[in-house]
XYZ file of C-alpha atoms in Angstrom:
746
model
C 75.957 -103.159 -33.002
C 73.736 -102.611 -29.475
C 76.966 -101.139 -28.006
C 76.996 -98.586 -31.385
C 73.674 -97.768 -30.546
C 74.026 -96.887 -26.817
C 76.298 -94.843 -27.887
C 74.353 -92.962 -30.694
C 71.387 -92.473 -27.905
C 74.357 -90.992 -25.072
C 75.376 -88.912 -27.766
C 72.535 -87.199 -28.546
C 71.298 -86.916 -25.008
C 74.321 -84.487 -24.548
C 74.193 -82.555 -26.977
C 70.532 -81.902 -26.416
C 71.480 -80.430 -22.942
C 74.005 -78.231 -23.984
C 71.518 -76.225 -26.863
C 69.135 -76.006 -24.244
C 71.384 -74.557 -21.814
C 72.961 -72.412 -25.031
C 68.888 -71.266 -25.865
C 68.259 -67.801 -24.512
C 65.156 -68.304 -21.426
C 61.638 -65.714 -22.493
C 60.721 -64.302 -19.042
C 58.414 -65.016 -16.774
C 56.047 -61.818 -17.347
C 56.384 -62.752 -20.655
C 55.239 -66.319 -20.198
C 51.697 -64.661 -17.967
C 50.768 -61.907 -20.631
C 51.044 -65.033 -23.246
C 48.708 -66.804 -20.631
C 46.574 -64.368 -20.231
C 45.852 -63.194 -23.353
C 45.034 -66.624 -24.062
C 42.464 -67.193 -21.207
C 40.731 -63.779 -22.733
C 40.784 -64.991 -25.918
C 38.942 -68.420 -24.722
C 36.387 -66.647 -22.849
C 35.668 -64.674 -25.310
C 35.587 -67.441 -28.209
C 33.232 -68.822 -25.226
C 31.221 -65.946 -24.921
C 30.169 -65.236 -28.793
C 29.505 -69.723 -29.295
C 27.098 -68.621 -26.165
C 25.518 -65.865 -28.106
C 25.807 -67.573 -31.363
C 23.689 -70.597 -29.675
C 21.455 -68.471 -27.715
C 20.716 -66.416 -30.709
C 20.549 -70.149 -32.712
C 17.649 -70.991 -30.398
C 15.666 -68.019 -30.859
C 12.199 -66.974 -32.669
C 13.425 -65.148 -36.418
C 10.061 -62.429 -36.086
C 10.078 -59.279 -33.653
C 7.396 -59.800 -32.178
C 7.634 -64.149 -31.298
C 11.674 -62.711 -29.946
C 9.806 -60.263 -27.173
C 7.641 -63.013 -25.880
C 9.826 -65.473 -25.570
C 11.879 -63.119 -23.096
C 9.141 -63.461 -20.610
C 8.458 -67.411 -20.868
C 9.167 -67.985 -16.965
C 12.340 -70.932 -18.168
C 14.132 -68.507 -20.860
C 13.992 -65.247 -18.238
C 15.620 -67.296 -15.689
C 17.705 -68.055 -18.504
C 19.109 -64.627 -19.460
C 18.399 -62.825 -16.892
C 20.305 -64.955 -13.675
C 23.116 -65.121 -14.280
C 27.284 -63.034 -14.796
C 26.093 -61.740 -17.806
C 22.343 -60.679 -16.822
C 23.967 -59.053 -14.129
C 25.923 -57.492 -16.122
C 23.528 -56.201 -18.024
C 21.003 -55.139 -15.616
C 23.313 -52.839 -14.407
C 24.896 -51.574 -17.207
C 20.855 -50.916 -17.850
C 20.598 -49.343 -14.577
C 23.753 -47.327 -14.860
C 22.124 -45.179 -18.179
C 18.845 -45.067 -16.454
C 20.549 -42.812 -13.312
C 21.646 -40.891 -16.466
C 18.910 -40.410 -18.248
C 16.347 -39.829 -14.685
C 19.179 -37.590 -13.886
C 19.167 -35.732 -17.205
C 14.914 -35.872 -17.443
C 15.427 -33.782 -13.667
C 17.882 -31.784 -14.658
C 15.766 -30.698 -18.147
C 12.309 -30.492 -15.759
C 13.768 -28.315 -12.986
C 14.673 -25.509 -16.202
C 11.502 -26.056 -18.288
C 9.873 -25.044 -14.608
C 12.213 -23.073 -13.438
C 12.085 -19.962 -16.495
C 8.661 -19.462 -15.506
C 8.998 -18.895 -11.797
C 10.698 -15.717 -9.902
C 14.113 -14.936 -10.478
C 14.805 -13.920 -7.439
C 13.818 -15.121 -4.453
C 15.833 -13.088 -1.813
C 13.009 -11.154 -0.211
C 10.393 -13.044 1.724
C 7.299 -12.241 0.094
C 3.961 -11.660 3.310
C 0.678 -10.816 3.000
C 0.797 -10.732 -0.888
C -3.238 -11.592 -0.590
C -3.425 -7.789 0.572
C -1.451 -6.188 3.768
C -3.072 -3.474 5.593
C -1.677 -0.544 4.807
C -1.454 1.599 8.053
C -1.712 4.986 8.370
C 0.735 7.143 10.862
C -0.101 10.797 12.696
C 3.180 13.447 11.770
C 5.097 11.681 14.460
C 5.034 8.745 13.028
C 4.093 7.526 16.428
C -0.023 7.680 17.165
C -1.612 5.122 14.623
C -4.768 6.006 13.833
C -5.739 3.019 11.193
C -4.764 0.064 9.523
C -6.702 -0.289 6.436
C -7.961 -3.671 5.843
C -7.995 -3.466 1.930
C -8.973 -7.480 0.797
C -7.113 -8.777 4.145
C -5.740 -7.783 7.106
C -2.032 -7.525 7.272
C 0.645 -6.658 9.847
C 4.114 -8.293 8.893
C 5.825 -8.690 12.395
C 9.489 -10.841 13.790
C 9.478 -14.430 14.839
C 10.577 -12.966 17.827
C 6.350 -11.258 18.267
C 4.708 -14.278 17.314
C 4.596 -16.108 20.834
C 5.980 -20.002 20.338
C 2.820 -21.262 21.489
C 1.846 -20.927 18.286
C 5.035 -21.834 16.834
C 4.844 -24.561 18.069
C 0.858 -25.374 17.263
C 1.409 -24.533 13.778
C 5.034 -27.255 13.465
C 2.817 -29.927 14.970
C 0.140 -30.074 12.864
C 1.262 -29.216 9.415
C 5.432 -29.488 9.562
C 6.556 -31.829 12.370
C 9.542 -32.722 10.943
C 9.948 -29.322 10.174
C 13.116 -28.261 11.590
C 14.637 -31.767 9.414
C 13.925 -31.757 5.881
C 15.609 -30.219 2.961
C 12.293 -28.177 2.070
C 9.833 -31.229 1.648
C 9.276 -34.649 2.902
C 9.791 -37.359 0.322
C 6.817 -39.247 2.315
C 4.480 -36.721 2.048
C 5.446 -36.435 -2.133
C 5.038 -40.428 -1.809
C 1.632 -40.484 -0.117
C 0.102 -37.687 -2.250
C 1.162 -38.708 -5.925
C 0.119 -41.860 -5.205
C -3.492 -41.572 -3.900
C -4.311 -38.702 -6.062
C -3.304 -40.963 -8.264
C -5.889 -43.779 -7.598
C -8.339 -40.525 -6.762
C -8.350 -40.786 -3.075
C -7.923 -37.205 -2.364
C -6.070 -33.846 -3.844
C -3.864 -34.721 -1.005
C -1.236 -31.965 -1.193
C 2.427 -33.502 0.627
C 2.778 -29.508 2.052
C 5.790 -28.850 3.777
C 5.243 -25.797 5.615
C 8.000 -24.095 3.529
C 5.825 -25.250 -0.050
C 3.362 -23.573 1.964
C 4.918 -20.870 1.726
C 5.618 -21.117 -2.337
C 1.990 -22.278 -3.132
C 0.472 -18.682 -1.008
C 2.584 -16.655 -1.768
C 5.009 -16.804 -5.304
C 2.543 -19.565 -7.067
C -1.370 -19.681 -7.969
C -3.274 -22.150 -5.624
C -4.765 -24.148 -8.919
C -4.365 -27.556 -8.901
C -2.400 -29.051 -11.313
C 0.464 -31.868 -11.594
C 3.519 -27.969 -12.441
C 1.716 -26.304 -10.291
C 3.231 -29.170 -7.694
C 6.724 -29.051 -9.944
C 7.215 -25.687 -9.053
C 6.178 -25.641 -5.503
C 9.294 -28.200 -5.478
C 11.790 -26.436 -6.950
C 10.848 -23.035 -5.270
C 10.837 -24.697 -1.777
C 13.957 -26.206 -2.746
C 16.160 -22.453 -3.564
C 13.974 -21.320 -0.471
C 16.110 -23.249 2.099
C 18.791 -23.804 0.790
C 18.883 -19.415 0.578
C 17.125 -18.695 4.220
C 17.159 -20.293 7.594
C 13.883 -22.556 9.070
C 12.905 -19.302 11.483
C 13.238 -15.952 8.593
C 10.755 -19.197 6.048
C 8.943 -20.006 10.135
C 8.858 -16.181 10.268
C 7.572 -15.344 6.773
C 4.517 -18.365 6.557
C 3.124 -17.270 9.415
C 2.810 -13.847 8.420
C 1.532 -14.570 4.901
C -0.661 -17.657 6.302
C -4.887 -17.464 5.989
C -6.495 -17.912 9.483
C -9.864 -17.192 7.779
C -12.067 -14.079 8.349
C -10.194 -11.021 6.053
C -7.222 -12.351 9.055
C -3.560 -13.574 7.057
C -0.564 -13.626 9.165
C -0.677 -13.730 12.882
C -0.642 -11.087 14.231
C -3.987 -9.600 12.179
C -5.343 -12.993 13.302
C -4.654 -12.113 17.064
C -6.121 -8.746 16.712
C -9.737 -9.721 14.986
C -10.600 -12.749 17.032
C -8.639 -12.116 20.450
C -7.945 -8.231 19.981
C -4.381 -8.834 21.342
C -1.096 -8.777 19.499
C 0.637 -12.397 18.832
C 3.738 -12.258 21.075
C 0.248 -12.202 23.840
C -1.272 -14.641 22.265
C -2.061 -18.617 25.286
C -1.430 -21.856 24.136
C -5.357 -22.682 23.935
C -5.656 -19.206 21.596
C -3.228 -20.818 19.517
C -3.375 -23.954 19.445
C -7.178 -22.020 17.960
C -5.438 -20.824 15.483
C -3.490 -23.870 14.160
C -6.415 -25.721 14.204
C -8.156 -23.359 11.345
C -5.567 -23.749 8.799
C -6.427 -26.288 6.942
C -9.851 -24.229 6.799
C -10.686 -21.501 8.377
C -13.903 -20.918 6.444
C -15.209 -24.871 7.731
C -13.787 -24.294 11.084
C -14.624 -20.241 12.026
C -14.651 -19.919 15.425
C -18.395 -17.230 14.508
C -19.242 -19.651 12.007
C -21.880 -23.023 12.469
C -18.615 -25.813 13.694
C -17.217 -23.830 16.211
C -17.570 -27.299 17.681
C -15.813 -29.576 15.008
C -12.983 -26.127 15.867
C -12.845 -27.039 19.231
C -12.338 -30.668 18.944
C -9.428 -30.245 16.640
C -7.897 -27.483 19.076
C -7.486 -30.591 21.255
C -6.465 -32.816 18.588
C -3.594 -29.913 17.789
C -2.393 -29.809 21.721
C -2.326 -33.742 21.945
C -0.009 -33.254 19.179
C 2.197 -30.783 20.873
C 2.087 -32.931 24.106
C 3.448 -35.681 21.634
C 6.286 -33.641 19.856
C 6.853 -32.079 23.175
C 6.551 -29.244 22.725
C 4.136 -28.560 25.851
C 3.446 -30.688 29.179
C 0.135 -32.792 29.618
C -0.679 -31.020 33.005
C -0.245 -27.998 30.939
C -2.586 -29.318 27.477
C -4.169 -30.200 30.266
C -5.874 -26.559 31.672
C -5.993 -25.543 27.674
C -8.256 -27.532 26.982
C -10.359 -26.151 29.912
C -10.422 -23.154 27.961
C -13.560 -21.882 26.142
C -11.720 -20.161 23.896
C -14.332 -19.219 21.789
C -16.246 -17.560 24.515
C -12.327 -14.727 23.790
C -13.333 -14.194 20.633
C -14.445 -11.137 19.620
C -17.288 -9.911 17.284
C -15.984 -8.797 13.475
C -15.322 -4.779 14.357
C -16.078 -1.872 11.916
C -13.326 -1.492 9.831
C -13.733 1.987 11.019
C -13.705 1.473 14.211
C -10.788 2.173 15.888
C -9.743 4.811 14.133
C -8.652 8.383 14.170
C -8.806 11.347 12.791
C -11.423 9.811 10.270
C -12.252 12.500 7.265
C -8.429 12.791 7.012
C -7.024 9.534 6.732
C -9.716 8.481 3.614
C -8.166 11.557 2.072
C -5.217 10.321 2.328
C -6.219 7.132 1.421
C -6.969 8.241 -1.974
C -4.801 10.346 -2.577
C -1.899 7.789 -1.835
C -4.643 5.618 -4.286
C -4.837 8.309 -6.869
C -0.545 7.471 -6.803
C 0.119 4.390 -6.673
C -2.916 2.507 -7.348
C -5.914 1.034 -4.769
C -4.371 -2.027 -5.907
C -0.967 -1.243 -4.790
C -2.844 -0.129 -2.201
C -4.234 -2.477 -1.175
C -1.405 -5.224 -1.414
C 1.275 -4.020 -0.760
C 0.994 -2.713 3.048
C 2.528 0.641 3.175
C 3.391 2.861 6.101
C 1.934 6.088 5.861
C 3.027 8.907 8.521
C 0.861 11.437 7.047
C 0.211 15.406 8.063
C -1.926 15.360 10.591
C -1.553 17.163 14.007
C -3.423 15.208 17.088
C -2.645 17.799 18.855
C -4.585 20.159 16.873
C -6.806 17.511 15.502
C -8.328 17.062 18.766
C -8.611 20.699 19.023
C -10.547 21.552 15.284
C -13.364 18.514 16.807
C -13.772 19.379 20.478
C -14.163 23.169 18.455
C -16.694 21.931 15.574
C -18.935 20.093 18.604
C -18.992 22.886 20.798
C -20.508 24.609 17.288
C -23.038 21.954 17.271
C -25.603 24.298 19.239
C -25.398 26.938 17.341
C -25.513 25.713 14.353
C -28.660 24.026 14.452
C -30.342 26.457 16.416
C -30.140 28.233 13.253
C -31.641 25.040 10.723
C -27.836 23.470 10.099
C -26.303 20.323 10.965
C -23.575 20.440 10.034
C -19.864 21.494 9.522
C -16.937 20.955 8.413
C -12.988 22.393 9.165
C -9.799 22.568 7.508
C -6.549 23.507 8.670
C -2.955 24.100 6.532
C 0.756 24.602 8.447
C 0.959 28.465 5.892
C 4.257 28.007 4.568
C 4.033 24.366 3.068
C 0.711 23.216 2.282
C 0.317 20.290 4.295
C -3.054 19.417 6.426
C -2.572 19.826 10.765
C -6.385 19.164 10.649
C -9.464 17.869 8.985
C -12.803 18.061 9.553
C -15.458 16.727 7.692
C -19.183 16.517 9.069
C -20.562 16.979 12.963
C -19.065 13.579 13.246
C -18.163 10.613 11.420
C -20.267 8.257 12.854
C -23.559 10.080 12.738
C -26.523 8.284 11.129
C -27.553 8.732 7.385
C -24.581 11.164 6.228
C -21.084 10.924 8.868
C -19.955 9.504 7.061
C -19.503 11.923 4.132
C -16.471 14.743 3.935
C -17.827 17.753 3.693
C -14.621 18.974 3.557
C -13.623 17.973 -0.025
C -17.371 18.007 -1.201
C -17.671 21.234 -3.553
C -20.050 24.579 -1.998
C -20.836 27.630 -3.009
C -18.045 29.825 -1.687
C -20.491 32.966 -1.161
C -17.580 35.996 -0.684
C -14.965 34.163 1.170
C -14.372 34.158 -3.190
C -13.273 37.579 -3.352
C -10.175 37.574 -2.496
C -9.449 36.297 -6.245
C -10.827 38.272 -7.501
C -9.474 41.577 -6.700
C -6.141 39.435 -6.641
C -6.311 38.904 -9.915
C -7.215 42.958 -10.618
C -3.818 43.662 -8.286
C -1.630 41.501 -11.433
C -3.410 41.871 -14.524
C -3.910 45.550 -14.397
C -1.254 48.559 -12.775
C -3.479 50.396 -11.992
C -5.199 48.790 -8.943
C -3.767 49.306 -5.445
C -5.008 48.467 -1.407
C -5.848 52.231 -2.061
C -7.402 52.315 -5.207
C -11.761 53.359 -5.847
C -14.282 51.467 -6.698
C -17.880 52.520 -7.271
C -20.551 50.782 -5.291
C -24.122 51.646 -7.105
C -26.318 50.116 -8.207
C -25.225 48.895 -11.732
C -25.816 46.882 -15.526
C -24.273 43.479 -14.725
C -24.396 40.804 -17.547
C -27.205 38.564 -16.362
C -28.946 40.388 -13.942
C -31.877 43.739 -14.572
C -31.850 46.681 -13.537
C -35.406 45.821 -12.333
C -33.655 43.251 -10.290
C -29.915 44.411 -9.621
C -26.645 43.418 -7.872
C -27.584 44.300 -4.485
C -25.109 43.263 -1.570
C -25.885 42.518 1.935
C -27.473 45.045 3.455
C -29.519 46.708 0.751
C -27.266 49.325 0.496
C -25.084 51.208 -2.330
C -22.311 53.651 -0.499
C -21.214 54.558 -3.883
C -16.986 55.533 -4.255
C -15.263 52.792 -1.671
C -11.529 51.805 -1.184
C -11.180 48.337 -2.274
C -9.076 47.955 1.443
C -13.293 48.824 1.995
C -14.957 47.274 -0.115
C -13.108 43.906 1.060
C -13.767 44.162 4.702
C -16.705 45.022 3.916
C -17.271 42.337 2.004
C -19.437 44.344 -1.078
C -20.585 42.334 -3.672
C -20.815 45.472 -6.186
C -16.516 46.472 -5.853
C -16.724 42.448 -5.804
C -18.157 41.900 -9.467
C -16.420 44.679 -11.290
C -12.717 43.823 -10.287
C -13.306 40.166 -11.263
C -15.386 42.140 -14.502
C -12.617 44.447 -15.735
C -10.056 41.748 -14.636
C -11.895 39.254 -17.036
C -13.537 36.258 -15.173
C -11.375 33.160 -17.539
C -8.406 35.451 -15.491
C -9.937 35.146 -12.299
C -10.177 31.351 -12.301
C -7.829 29.846 -14.556
C -5.361 32.575 -10.624
C -7.807 30.768 -8.467
C -6.029 27.453 -9.939
C -2.901 29.177 -10.004
C -3.131 29.064 -6.159
C -4.636 26.167 -5.767
C -8.928 25.364 -6.062
C -7.759 23.171 -8.698
C -10.560 20.654 -8.267
C -13.468 22.586 -7.592
C -15.660 23.472 -9.325
C -15.248 27.092 -10.549
C -17.407 28.258 -13.038
C -20.976 25.801 -13.465
C -22.659 23.719 -11.169
C -22.194 20.329 -13.348
C -19.609 18.192 -10.756
C -16.799 17.900 -12.943
C -16.783 20.199 -15.438
C -15.054 22.967 -15.286
C -16.019 26.858 -16.623
C -18.504 25.515 -18.357
C -19.495 29.366 -19.354
C -18.723 32.722 -18.005
C -20.020 32.753 -14.615
C -20.228 36.726 -13.365
C -21.713 36.358 -10.305
C -18.862 33.476 -9.334
C -17.418 36.918 -8.138
C -19.009 36.106 -5.380
C -19.505 33.322 -4.447
C -22.403 32.708 -6.702
C -22.858 30.367 -9.797
C -19.420 28.114 -8.378
C -17.934 25.756 -6.425
C -15.011 24.907 -5.145
C -13.783 22.271 -1.705
C -12.564 23.452 1.395
C -9.624 21.869 1.349
C -8.408 23.796 -1.526
C -10.704 26.684 -0.616
C -7.350 26.462 2.050
C -4.650 26.235 0.613
C -5.815 28.883 -1.778
C -6.186 30.844 1.040
C -2.475 29.973 2.166
C -0.950 30.642 -1.216
C -1.383 34.784 0.253
C -0.009 33.828 3.602
C 2.862 31.992 1.231
C 3.370 35.645 -0.027
C 1.886 34.429 -2.968
C 3.863 31.247 -3.321
C 1.841 27.899 -4.050
C 2.365 24.532 -2.898
C 0.190 21.681 -3.802
C -1.820 20.841 -0.804
C -0.317 17.940 1.363
C -1.987 14.925 3.162
C 1.117 13.205 3.471
C 4.774 12.909 4.140
C 6.544 9.592 4.202
C 5.875 6.048 2.762
C 7.720 3.057 3.380
C 7.107 -0.434 2.334
C 6.969 -2.922 5.021
C 10.637 -3.847 4.883
C 11.149 -0.084 6.017
C 12.567 1.136 2.532
C 11.024 4.721 1.818
C 8.378 4.825 -1.551
C 8.616 8.453 -1.133
C 9.593 11.484 0.945
C 7.741 14.587 0.656
C 10.717 17.718 1.061
C 10.475 21.498 1.594
C 10.429 24.003 -2.069
C 10.333 27.144 -2.791
C 7.197 26.625 -4.965
C 5.688 28.742 -8.064
C 4.550 31.992 -7.627
C 1.526 32.421 -8.932
C 0.939 35.996 -7.335
C 3.140 38.600 -7.092
C 4.459 39.169 -3.254
C 3.342 43.527 -3.378
C -0.219 41.040 -4.738
C 0.068 39.073 -1.715
C 1.479 41.773 1.058
C -1.603 44.185 -0.349
C -4.098 41.187 0.246
C -2.546 39.314 3.519
C -2.602 43.583 5.448
C -6.338 44.512 4.040
C -8.099 41.244 4.915
C -5.978 41.890 8.694
C -7.477 45.311 9.217
C -9.540 44.953 11.660
C -10.361 48.409 11.304
C -12.567 48.092 7.991
C -14.117 44.676 9.231
C -18.003 44.906 8.726
C -19.840 45.218 12.220
C -19.589 42.266 15.182
C -17.113 40.968 12.818
C -13.975 41.946 14.661
C -14.203 39.707 18.405
C -15.157 36.806 16.759
C -11.875 36.664 14.915
C -9.468 38.983 16.415
C -6.897 36.859 18.959
C -4.565 39.118 21.093
C -1.443 38.465 20.519
C -1.729 36.769 16.878
C -1.927 39.061 13.947
C -5.054 37.269 11.555
C -6.226 38.113 8.161
C -10.028 36.373 7.981
C -12.349 37.000 4.935
C -15.683 35.302 5.576
C -18.727 33.763 3.176
C -22.020 33.478 2.818
C -24.540 32.094 -0.161
C -27.813 33.192 -1.524
C -30.076 31.815 0.624
C -28.176 31.151 3.517
C -27.395 27.797 2.010
C -23.591 27.770 2.957
C -21.752 29.741 5.585
C -17.565 30.082 5.562
C -14.872 31.637 7.368
C -11.444 31.790 5.457
C -8.580 32.842 8.517
C -4.785 33.324 8.362
C -2.269 33.889 10.136
C 1.864 33.557 8.825
C 2.311 30.483 10.558
C -1.331 28.327 9.962
C -4.198 28.731 7.578
C -7.488 27.148 8.871
C -11.352 27.754 6.541
C -14.079 26.708 7.973
C -17.523 25.457 6.726
C -20.913 25.695 8.137
C -24.618 24.274 6.559
C -26.677 21.515 6.035
C -26.352 18.288 5.376
C -28.705 18.347 2.040
C -28.675 22.066 0.931
C -31.201 23.894 3.273
C -31.645 27.711 4.592
C -29.939 28.949 7.518
C -31.036 32.266 9.619
C -29.469 34.655 11.300
C -26.378 35.456 11.552
C -22.931 33.398 8.879
C -20.457 34.859 11.602
C -21.830 32.933 14.139
C -22.466 29.932 13.546
C -19.206 29.741 11.270
C -16.743 32.486 14.159
C -16.348 30.568 17.712
C -15.387 27.541 16.080
C -12.884 29.173 13.212
C -11.478 30.955 16.346
C -11.830 28.067 18.958
C -9.356 25.847 17.068
C -6.731 28.974 15.901
C -6.500 30.508 19.384
C -5.392 26.329 21.162
C -3.662 26.250 17.833
C -1.096 29.635 18.631
C -1.252 28.840 22.225
C 2.747 27.849 23.337
C 3.418 28.526 18.595
C 6.933 29.776 18.252
C 6.582 32.824 15.858
C 2.689 33.009 16.215
C 2.719 36.712 17.419
C 4.132 37.182 13.432
C 3.729 39.900 10.573
C 3.880 40.122 7.010
C 6.761 41.214 5.855
C 6.103 44.323 3.559
C 8.076 43.764 0.038
C 11.003 46.168 -0.796
C 9.472 48.699 -3.329
C 5.884 49.448 -2.273
C 4.892 52.648 -2.421
C 2.184 55.095 -0.318
C 0.249 57.071 -2.478
C -3.109 59.774 -1.385
C -6.093 59.219 -3.128
C -9.315 61.114 -3.632
C -12.015 58.434 -2.745
C -14.346 60.170 -4.891
C -12.036 61.124 -7.910
C -10.092 57.690 -7.648
C -6.855 60.973 -8.857
C -4.011 61.910 -6.820
C -3.856 63.734 -4.116
C -2.323 66.600 -3.641
C -2.926 67.500 0.197
C -5.821 65.599 2.213
C -7.310 62.631 0.506
C -6.958 58.971 2.383
C -4.091 57.386 1.591
C -3.093 53.737 0.922
C -0.196 50.985 0.140
C 0.313 50.352 -3.436
C 2.219 47.768 -5.778
C 5.880 49.319 -6.780
C 4.808 49.229 -10.566
C 1.620 51.786 -9.941
C 1.495 55.015 -11.449
C -0.331 57.590 -9.538
C -3.404 58.444 -12.054
C -4.469 62.324 -11.701
C -6.428 64.154 -14.086
C -4.269 64.892 -16.717
C -3.176 61.264 -16.777
C -6.159 59.647 -16.776
């Protein structure tokens, strides 16, 4: 039995082995995957059991559950384990993502209200000084300060001492940061949050943005905008470009914005010439320029701060101890110049201030104060000096005759450009020196008469230089037979030709010329020729032609400006072509971009060239001028046409004269409109002749004469009858359209 059992066991063992060998084996990989899966499943189950156990221990009430986590034992169990670490990393990642999205959203929100284009570093945002130059563009006439004085210059024209001093005190890491200082922003945020101060923590870049592109309001939103633009600015420009813009923008107190204005204003030198002590002093002003003003009560504190800046420069390697010790010994305050009058260094003041008015009329006073134009004017400084000397030399005779003032305007005949202007005896003369009498309306006297005769020949074809007027006692509207219009010599000469009438400055023929042409017609023609803003019909300022005043034919009952009168007479010199009076040749912005540039034109036809030639020929005829005038107006080698003027009671004296090249008007009088004695041409003549003689010396074409237009005719007239003379008579020029009068066709 036992043997049988042993055999059975042996058989079963052999069969088991055989079965095992014949059964397909599973790969080792399958065994591994199964084990990992089991492991993961086991871990998942374990994690689920722990979570279930944890929830089972937690309070069901949400409020109690919140405080449950703050229990020290529960807090540690929740966070200080593997699950807590994973949980913290997830929260941190989500937090960073939210912060990035929030930052981008804030950036986008504030960026929409900021300047879209900062490709131009704008300086002098509080107002740049507009600079006026003579016609050569080389001689500076004046820098108008407006609200502030600011003169942008390149970085190489700012002394390196000032650059280093500013960096030392304002932003020592300027060349290393990206537009902002994280340390400074954090410090300022904490300080502001605690209410200790309103620190800005601003870098030089941020300060420039705040001063040039943003407002000065102390708000967090403004600070965010400032930070955004500072970063963009650093990405767009080099550090030197930003520093240059900052030094051209920052206020140094008083009215000085930028290094160049401060250097000129405080030390009367350019920024490139500043010394170490001066540079440190200017840098010390930046945080509180009014408080630390070198001309104020806290100059001692300014010097203390200057020395502090110098110490920082040593620490930061910008200066040696020996240089700083020497700078500290300098009395910088003693070097500061007193605040000067804004007109102290102005050249051709009357002209420049009138040019400024013209500029403001076109671009607005605010823009002229803020943009900082470079203005190239029309003034010729050589002629300007001639004009100023002529006025100065003429004042003695004027004062002897009871006057105290004079003015002169000279215009280039063919362009209308003002070459010289003197608006008074002396710009710095007490009381009335700064009043520009060249632009102040005054009664023109007989100097207005050329417009009368030009209007008559323009309106009617029956008149020419040889036409007859009757200089006799006449009952004009506004006058009585008991007190009729008189001539300057109180005489009536009877029949007289137009040439002799205007040469002799006879009043009756001139008034008849206006009466025949029509008062409004004469006034309108004067305006077309250039007398645009003066009063021609009444004494009410700003009101034109308030009534028809026949006396304006002889320059009474109305007022006009010397500068516009001069350009009106220049229309004759241009053979009847009107061109606007011009003070400015070119306007450029601070970058040198041309905003506007004068270009000559053919002008507008105001009167026919035959009428203009007739007037030129008559006014240049020395043979018909009244006695005593020729010595005052004749210039060797120059053909000059002249018309004088004297108002009632001799309150105003005028001389309007011209060549083919230059037109010059002179006015003399009293600033309170008091009467003068003596002959008027003895006061106006010497001034006019001295200037014109000097102005024509060496001038190309000075001896040119006007060319008679084709078609003009010469007709002989019987002066007594005014009819054409078949023999004898007085011969003179007439326009081509003139038809001689005869007893049969009159």
